[in-house]
């Protein structure tokens, strides 16, 4: 199948490379010439495991090309996927200007019978506006469908190649048949729904997962007051098949480019329709307050951060990515510096990305042992593999009293950390 992918951001590049790897003829389109030039040379402008290799391979095989020309990309395409950004507007709702601009720009080049897929995260009802815009610029028959994306950064290639399900929002029989065939090589779990439901399902998945994380964080806070260990509590209920053990480790609250934004959009929507007592508003609010509350708690525990050196391990928003959007480090490091701390920071991939975003007084170092050298406090913010198996004796030997080890991802056995000569502080234990 001939596929045009509009937007070569994170989702766009991964989706283009994966569909090309299945033998489709894919063109990636973006108005950003620098990005297209870089992709043509096989260079992914961000870090994502396995993506660079797939990009080089599919281009070498001739299945994937890149262009800045709408005419080249859209003419002849059986399927056009819109994967442009939907930044948050001032009122918290999604700003759809790029989706609409792409719709307008593609219209004159659409071929008869083309299927336009909206993959960007958009509110239910967006497709009729997209349809209206395209219709103004073309005379051909086309159809619109919604196929939301559920990939995670850090495992994006794997998630796209082997998704748990594909949700296809369409009503036209031919469109349903074509998109089912396209997705069946990725998963047998194809769920056909109306477009509005597909769009809502995307929000629902992210908001549900964000709520689940917030639940774990709230439970952790209670455990700290009564001697329970939240990890044991979660293990104790996880065998209930209705609950499960997955995806709710407590920590610093959810970050990244998706959960915070999508929860805010649903919270804004709830407010708009008068649902002001909504759980979605509460989840957003709790997540916003999570880090400031924890920092106040830590400040009391260490007797004030002023004059203390803090070693920060992990600057990205999660492991295996250099993405720093809504990363805990962006709140924690400025907070520490405002409160008089001296910060030494490290990350396997995100140091260059963090530098322009963090105060200039931060010292960046190569690894965890360097970050905690001479530090009073070590803060493990992100569970990169290399921070999960630290030589605790070496860490303790590099630090100076009171040698606090803040394990904000509960990666360590508190007893082992204490035995190494450090003062352990996890989350909810
Ligand atoms: C998320 C969803 O998981 C994807 O399914 C979705 O497609 C994507 O958003 C999107 O909308 O594009 P992603 O933002 O890449 O993916 O990252 P996650 O692995 O879901 O982590 C999000 C945040 O939650 C991170 O800050 C992470 O540290 C935090 N988290 C995750 C927890 O605090 N606890 C957990 O148990 C899991």
JSON list of N, CA and C in Angstrom, two decimals, residues 301 309 311 313 368-369 372-380 387 389-407 412-426:
[
{"chain": "A", "resi": 301, "resn": "UNK", "atom": "N", "xyz": [13.09, 16.66, 56.10]},
{"chain": "A", "resi": 301, "resn": "UNK", "atom": "CA", "xyz": [13.85, 15.46, 56.47]},
{"chain": "A", "resi": 301, "resn": "UNK", "atom": "C", "xyz": [15.35, 15.74, 56.54]},
{"chain": "A", "resi": 309, "resn": "UNK", "atom": "N", "xyz": [25.00, 19.60, 48.93]},
{"chain": "A", "resi": 309, "resn": "UNK", "atom": "CA", "xyz": [25.22, 19.16, 47.56]},
{"chain": "A", "resi": 309, "resn": "UNK", "atom": "C", "xyz": [24.33, 17.96, 47.28]},
{"chain": "A", "resi": 311, "resn": "UNK", "atom": "N", "xyz": [23.28, 15.04, 44.40]},
{"chain": "A", "resi": 311, "resn": "UNK", "atom": "CA", "xyz": [23.59, 14.33, 43.14]},
{"chain": "A", "resi": 311, "resn": "UNK", "atom": "C", "xyz": [22.30, 13.83, 42.53]},
{"chain": "A", "resi": 313, "resn": "UNK", "atom": "N", "xyz": [20.36, 11.71, 39.69]},
{"chain": "A", "resi": 313, "resn": "UNK", "atom": "CA", "xyz": [20.53, 10.63, 38.72]},
{"chain": "A", "resi": 313, "resn": "UNK", "atom": "C", "xyz": [19.27, 10.53, 37.85]},
{"chain": "A", "resi": 368, "resn": "UNK", "atom": "N", "xyz": [26.77, 8.15, 37.57]},
{"chain": "A", "resi": 368, "resn": "UNK", "atom": "CA", "xyz": [26.17, 8.26, 38.91]},
{"chain": "A", "resi": 368, "resn": "UNK", "atom": "C", "xyz": [27.23, 8.50, 39.99]},
{"chain": "A", "resi": 369, "resn": "UNK", "atom": "N", "xyz": [28.36, 7.82, 39.87]},
{"chain": "A", "resi": 369, "resn": "UNK", "atom": "CA", "xyz": [29.39, 7.92, 40.92]},
{"chain": "A", "resi": 369, "resn": "UNK", "atom": "C", "xyz": [29.97, 9.34, 40.96]},
{"chain": "A", "resi": 372, "resn": "UNK", "atom": "N", "xyz": [27.42, 11.81, 42.65]},
{"chain": "A", "resi": 372, "resn": "UNK", "atom": "CA", "xyz": [27.28, 11.81, 44.12]},
{"chain": "A", "resi": 372, "resn": "UNK", "atom": "C", "xyz": [28.61, 12.13, 44.82]},
{"chain": "A", "resi": 373, "resn": "UNK", "atom": "N", "xyz": [29.65, 12.41, 44.03]},
{"chain": "A", "resi": 373, "resn": "UNK", "atom": "CA", "xyz": [30.95, 12.71, 44.65]},
{"chain": "A", "resi": 373, "resn": "UNK", "atom": "C", "xyz": [30.82, 13.96, 45.53]},
{"chain": "A", "resi": 374, "resn": "UNK", "atom": "N", "xyz": [31.10, 13.80, 46.81]},
{"chain": "A", "resi": 374, "resn": "UNK", "atom": "CA", "xyz": [31.04, 14.92, 47.76]},
{"chain": "A", "resi": 374, "resn": "UNK", "atom": "C", "xyz": [29.63, 15.37, 48.07]},
{"chain": "A", "resi": 375, "resn": "UNK", "atom": "N", "xyz": [28.62, 14.58, 47.64]},
{"chain": "A", "resi": 375, "resn": "UNK", "atom": "CA", "xyz": [27.22, 15.01, 47.85]},
{"chain": "A", "resi": 375, "resn": "UNK", "atom": "C", "xyz": [26.71, 14.56, 49.22]},
{"chain": "A", "resi": 376, "resn": "UNK", "atom": "N", "xyz": [25.82, 15.38, 49.78]},
{"chain": "A", "resi": 376, "resn": "UNK", "atom": "CA", "xyz": [25.16, 15.02, 51.03]},
{"chain": "A", "resi": 376, "resn": "UNK", "atom": "C", "xyz": [23.95, 14.13, 50.75]},
{"chain": "A", "resi": 377, "resn": "UNK", "atom": "N", "xyz": [23.39, 14.34, 49.55]},
{"chain": "A", "resi": 377, "resn": "UNK", "atom": "CA", "xyz": [22.13, 13.66, 49.21]},
{"chain": "A", "resi": 377, "resn": "UNK", "atom": "C", "xyz": [22.23, 13.13, 47.77]},
{"chain": "A", "resi": 378, "resn": "UNK", "atom": "N", "xyz": [21.80, 11.90, 47.58]},
{"chain": "A", "resi": 378, "resn": "UNK", "atom": "CA", "xyz": [21.69, 11.36, 46.21]},
{"chain": "A", "resi": 378, "resn": "UNK", "atom": "C", "xyz": [20.20, 11.21, 45.91]},
{"chain": "A", "resi": 379, "resn": "UNK", "atom": "N", "xyz": [19.79, 11.65, 44.72]},
{"chain": "A", "resi": 379, "resn": "UNK", "atom": "CA", "xyz": [18.38, 11.50, 44.33]},
{"chain": "A", "resi": 379, "resn": "UNK", "atom": "C", "xyz": [18.28, 10.72, 43.03]},
{"chain": "A", "resi": 380, "resn": "UNK", "atom": "N", "xyz": [17.77, 9.51, 43.12]},
{"chain": "A", "resi": 380, "resn": "UNK", "atom": "CA", "xyz": [17.56, 8.72, 41.91]},
{"chain": "A", "resi": 380, "resn": "UNK", "atom": "C", "xyz": [16.18, 9.09, 41.37]},
{"chain": "A", "resi": 387, "resn": "UNK", "atom": "N", "xyz": [21.22, 2.74, 36.74]},
{"chain": "A", "resi": 387, "resn": "UNK", "atom": "CA", "xyz": [21.01, 3.26, 38.10]},
{"chain": "A", "resi": 387, "resn": "UNK", "atom": "C", "xyz": [20.31, 2.23, 39.00]},
{"chain": "A", "resi": 389, "resn": "UNK", "atom": "N", "xyz": [21.47, -0.86, 39.38]},
{"chain": "A", "resi": 389, "resn": "UNK", "atom": "CA", "xyz": [22.44, -1.81, 39.95]},
{"chain": "A", "resi": 389, "resn": "UNK", "atom": "C", "xyz": [23.72, -1.09, 40.35]},
{"chain": "A", "resi": 390, "resn": "UNK", "atom": "N", "xyz": [23.53, -0.04, 41.09]},
{"chain": "A", "resi": 390, "resn": "UNK", "atom": "CA", "xyz": [24.69, 0.73, 41.55]},
{"chain": "A", "resi": 390, "resn": "UNK", "atom": "C", "xyz": [25.46, -0.05, 42.61]},
{"chain": "A", "resi": 391, "resn": "UNK", "atom": "N", "xyz": [26.75, 0.19, 42.66]},
{"chain": "A", "resi": 391, "resn": "UNK", "atom": "CA", "xyz": [27.57, -0.35, 43.75]},
{"chain": "A", "resi": 391, "resn": "UNK", "atom": "C", "xyz": [27.35, 0.60, 44.94]},
{"chain": "A", "resi": 392, "resn": "UNK", "atom": "N", "xyz": [26.48, 0.16, 45.85]},
{"chain": "A", "resi": 392, "resn": "UNK", "atom": "CA", "xyz": [26.05, 1.06, 46.93]},
{"chain": "A", "resi": 392, "resn": "UNK", "atom": "C", "xyz": [27.21, 1.44, 47.86]},
{"chain": "A", "resi": 393, "resn": "UNK", "atom": "N", "xyz": [28.14, 0.51, 48.02]},
{"chain": "A", "resi": 393, "resn": "UNK", "atom": "CA", "xyz": [29.32, 0.80, 48.86]},
{"chain": "A", "resi": 393, "resn": "UNK", "atom": "C", "xyz": [30.13, 1.93, 48.25]},
{"chain": "A", "resi": 394, "resn": "UNK", "atom": "N", "xyz": [30.26, 1.87, 46.93]},
{"chain": "A", "resi": 394, "resn": "UNK", "atom": "CA", "xyz": [31.02, 2.91, 46.21]},
{"chain": "A", "resi": 394, "resn": "UNK", "atom": "C", "xyz": [30.29, 4.26, 46.31]},
{"chain": "A", "resi": 395, "resn": "UNK", "atom": "N", "xyz": [28.95, 4.21, 46.22]},
{"chain": "A", "resi": 395, "resn": "UNK", "atom": "CA", "xyz": [28.15, 5.43, 46.33]},
{"chain": "A", "resi": 395, "resn": "UNK", "atom": "C", "xyz": [28.37, 6.04, 47.71]},
{"chain": "A", "resi": 396, "resn": "UNK", "atom": "N", "xyz": [28.25, 5.19, 48.75]},
{"chain": "A", "resi": 396, "resn": "UNK", "atom": "CA", "xyz": [28.39, 5.68, 50.14]},
{"chain": "A", "resi": 396, "resn": "UNK", "atom": "C", "xyz": [29.78, 6.28, 50.35]},
{"chain": "A", "resi": 397, "resn": "UNK", "atom": "N", "xyz": [30.79, 5.62, 49.77]},
{"chain": "A", "resi": 397, "resn": "UNK", "atom": "CA", "xyz": [32.17, 6.08, 49.97]},
{"chain": "A", "resi": 397, "resn": "UNK", "atom": "C", "xyz": [32.41, 7.44, 49.30]},
{"chain": "A", "resi": 398, "resn": "UNK", "atom": "N", "xyz": [31.65, 7.72, 48.22]},
{"chain": "A", "resi": 398, "resn": "UNK", "atom": "CA", "xyz": [31.84, 8.99, 47.50]},
{"chain": "A", "resi": 398, "resn": "UNK", "atom": "C", "xyz": [31.14, 10.15, 48.19]},
{"chain": "A", "resi": 399, "resn": "UNK", "atom": "N", "xyz": [30.12, 9.81, 49.03]},
{"chain": "A", "resi": 399, "resn": "UNK", "atom": "CA", "xyz": [29.28, 10.87, 49.60]},
{"chain": "A", "resi": 399, "resn": "UNK", "atom": "C", "xyz": [29.79, 11.35, 50.97]},
{"chain": "A", "resi": 400, "resn": "UNK", "atom": "N", "xyz": [29.21, 12.46, 51.42]},
{"chain": "A", "resi": 400, "resn": "UNK", "atom": "CA", "xyz": [29.54, 12.96, 52.76]},
{"chain": "A", "resi": 400, "resn": "UNK", "atom": "C", "xyz": [28.26, 12.96, 53.60]},
{"chain": "A", "resi": 401, "resn": "UNK", "atom": "N", "xyz": [28.39, 12.92, 54.92]},
{"chain": "A", "resi": 401, "resn": "UNK", "atom": "CA", "xyz": [27.23, 12.86, 55.83]},
{"chain": "A", "resi": 401, "resn": "UNK", "atom": "C", "xyz": [26.29, 14.04, 55.55]},
{"chain": "A", "resi": 402, "resn": "UNK", "atom": "N", "xyz": [24.98, 13.86, 55.63]},
{"chain": "A", "resi": 402, "resn": "UNK", "atom": "CA", "xyz": [24.25, 12.71, 56.21]},
{"chain": "A", "resi": 402, "resn": "UNK", "atom": "C", "xyz": [23.99, 11.55, 55.24]},
{"chain": "A", "resi": 403, "resn": "UNK", "atom": "N", "xyz": [24.49, 11.62, 54.01]},
{"chain": "A", "resi": 403, "resn": "UNK", "atom": "CA", "xyz": [24.40, 10.51, 53.04]},
{"chain": "A", "resi": 403, "resn": "UNK", "atom": "C", "xyz": [22.97, 9.97, 52.85]},
{"chain": "A", "resi": 404, "resn": "UNK", "atom": "N", "xyz": [22.05, 10.87, 52.48]},
{"chain": "A", "resi": 404, "resn": "UNK", "atom": "CA", "xyz": [20.68, 10.43, 52.18]},
{"chain": "A", "resi": 404, "resn": "UNK", "atom": "C", "xyz": [20.62, 9.85, 50.77]},
{"chain": "A", "resi": 405, "resn": "UNK", "atom": "N", "xyz": [19.91, 8.75, 50.62]},
{"chain": "A", "resi": 405, "resn": "UNK", "atom": "CA", "xyz": [19.70, 8.15, 49.30]},
{"chain": "A", "resi": 405, "resn": "UNK", "atom": "C", "xyz": [18.20, 8.15, 49.03]},
{"chain": "A", "resi": 406, "resn": "UNK", "atom": "N", "xyz": [17.75, 9.11, 48.20]},
{"chain": "A", "resi": 406, "resn": "UNK", "atom": "CA", "xyz": [16.33, 9.20, 47.86]},
{"chain": "A", "resi": 406, "resn": "UNK", "atom": "C", "xyz": [16.05, 8.34, 46.63]},
{"chain": "A", "resi": 407, "resn": "UNK", "atom": "N", "xyz": [15.39, 7.24, 46.88]},
{"chain": "A", "resi": 407, "resn": "UNK", "atom": "CA", "xyz": [15.07, 6.29, 45.81]},
{"chain": "A", "resi": 407, "resn": "UNK", "atom": "C", "xyz": [13.62, 6.56, 45.38]},
{"chain": "A", "resi": 412, "resn": "UNK", "atom": "N", "xyz": [15.46, -0.03, 45.11]},
{"chain": "A", "resi": 412, "resn": "UNK", "atom": "CA", "xyz": [16.40, -0.72, 45.99]},
{"chain": "A", "resi": 412, "resn": "UNK", "atom": "C", "xyz": [15.74, -1.30, 47.22]},
{"chain": "A", "resi": 413, "resn": "UNK", "atom": "N", "xyz": [16.36, -2.35, 47.74]},
{"chain": "A", "resi": 413, "resn": "UNK", "atom": "CA", "xyz": [15.94, -2.92, 49.02]},
{"chain": "A", "resi": 413, "resn": "UNK", "atom": "C", "xyz": [16.43, -1.95, 50.11]},
{"chain": "A", "resi": 414, "resn": "UNK", "atom": "N", "xyz": [15.50, -1.37, 50.87]},
{"chain": "A", "resi": 414, "resn": "UNK", "atom": "CA", "xyz": [15.92, -0.39, 51.87]},
{"chain": "A", "resi": 414, "resn": "UNK", "atom": "C", "xyz": [17.01, -0.92, 52.81]},
{"chain": "A", "resi": 415, "resn": "UNK", "atom": "N", "xyz": [16.92, -2.23, 53.16]},
{"chain": "A", "resi": 415, "resn": "UNK", "atom": "CA", "xyz": [17.90, -2.80, 54.10]},
{"chain": "A", "resi": 415, "resn": "UNK", "atom": "C", "xyz": [19.30, -2.80, 53.47]},
{"chain": "A", "resi": 416, "resn": "UNK", "atom": "N", "xyz": [19.39, -3.10, 52.17]},
{"chain": "A", "resi": 416, "resn": "UNK", "atom": "CA", "xyz": [20.70, -3.16, 51.50]},
{"chain": "A", "resi": 416, "resn": "UNK", "atom": "C", "xyz": [21.32, -1.76, 51.44]},
{"chain": "A", "resi": 417, "resn": "UNK", "atom": "N", "xyz": [20.47, -0.76, 51.21]},
{"chain": "A", "resi": 417, "resn": "UNK", "atom": "CA", "xyz": [20.99, 0.62, 51.13]},
{"chain": "A", "resi": 417, "resn": "UNK", "atom": "C", "xyz": [21.48, 1.05, 52.51]},
{"chain": "A", "resi": 418, "resn": "UNK", "atom": "N", "xyz": [20.71, 0.72, 53.52]},
{"chain": "A", "resi": 418, "resn": "UNK", "atom": "CA", "xyz": [21.10, 1.08, 54.89]},
{"chain": "A", "resi": 418, "resn": "UNK", "atom": "C", "xyz": [22.41, 0.37, 55.26]},
{"chain": "A", "resi": 419, "resn": "UNK", "atom": "N", "xyz": [22.49, -0.91, 54.89]},
{"chain": "A", "resi": 419, "resn": "UNK", "atom": "CA", "xyz": [23.69, -1.70, 55.22]},
{"chain": "A", "resi": 419, "resn": "UNK", "atom": "C", "xyz": [24.94, -1.10, 54.56]},
{"chain": "A", "resi": 420, "resn": "UNK", "atom": "N", "xyz": [24.75, -0.42, 53.44]},
{"chain": "A", "resi": 420, "resn": "UNK", "atom": "CA", "xyz": [25.90, 0.19, 52.74]},
{"chain": "A", "resi": 420, "resn": "UNK", "atom": "C", "xyz": [26.35, 1.49, 53.40]},
{"chain": "A", "resi": 421, "resn": "UNK", "atom": "N", "xyz": [25.59, 1.93, 54.41]},
{"chain": "A", "resi": 421, "resn": "UNK", "atom": "CA", "xyz": [26.00, 3.15, 55.12]},
{"chain": "A", "resi": 421, "resn": "UNK", "atom": "C", "xyz": [25.28, 4.40, 54.63]},
{"chain": "A", "resi": 422, "resn": "UNK", "atom": "N", "xyz": [24.13, 4.18, 53.94]},
{"chain": "A", "resi": 422, "resn": "UNK", "atom": "CA", "xyz": [23.36, 5.33, 53.44]},
{"chain": "A", "resi": 422, "resn": "UNK", "atom": "C", "xyz": [22.04, 5.41, 54.21]},
{"chain": "A", "resi": 423, "resn": "UNK", "atom": "N", "xyz": [21.43, 6.60, 54.23]},
{"chain": "A", "resi": 423, "resn": "UNK", "atom": "CA", "xyz": [20.10, 6.73, 54.84]},
{"chain": "A", "resi": 423, "resn": "UNK", "atom": "C", "xyz": [19.07, 6.63, 53.73]},
{"chain": "A", "resi": 424, "resn": "UNK", "atom": "N", "xyz": [18.26, 5.57, 53.77]},
{"chain": "A", "resi": 424, "resn": "UNK", "atom": "CA", "xyz": [17.32, 5.31, 52.68]},
{"chain": "A", "resi": 424, "resn": "UNK", "atom": "C", "xyz": [16.02, 6.06, 52.85]},
{"chain": "A", "resi": 425, "resn": "UNK", "atom": "N", "xyz": [15.53, 6.61, 51.74]},
{"chain": "A", "resi": 425, "resn": "UNK", "atom": "CA", "xyz": [14.18, 7.17, 51.73]},
{"chain": "A", "resi": 425, "resn": "UNK", "atom": "C", "xyz": [13.54, 6.82, 50.39]},
{"chain": "A", "resi": 426, "resn": "UNK", "atom": "N", "xyz": [12.58, 5.91, 50.43]},
{"chain": "A", "resi": 426, "resn": "UNK", "atom": "CA", "xyz": [11.87, 5.53, 49.21]},
{"chain": "A", "resi": 426, "resn": "UNK", "atom": "C", "xyz": [10.54, 6.26, 49.14]}
]
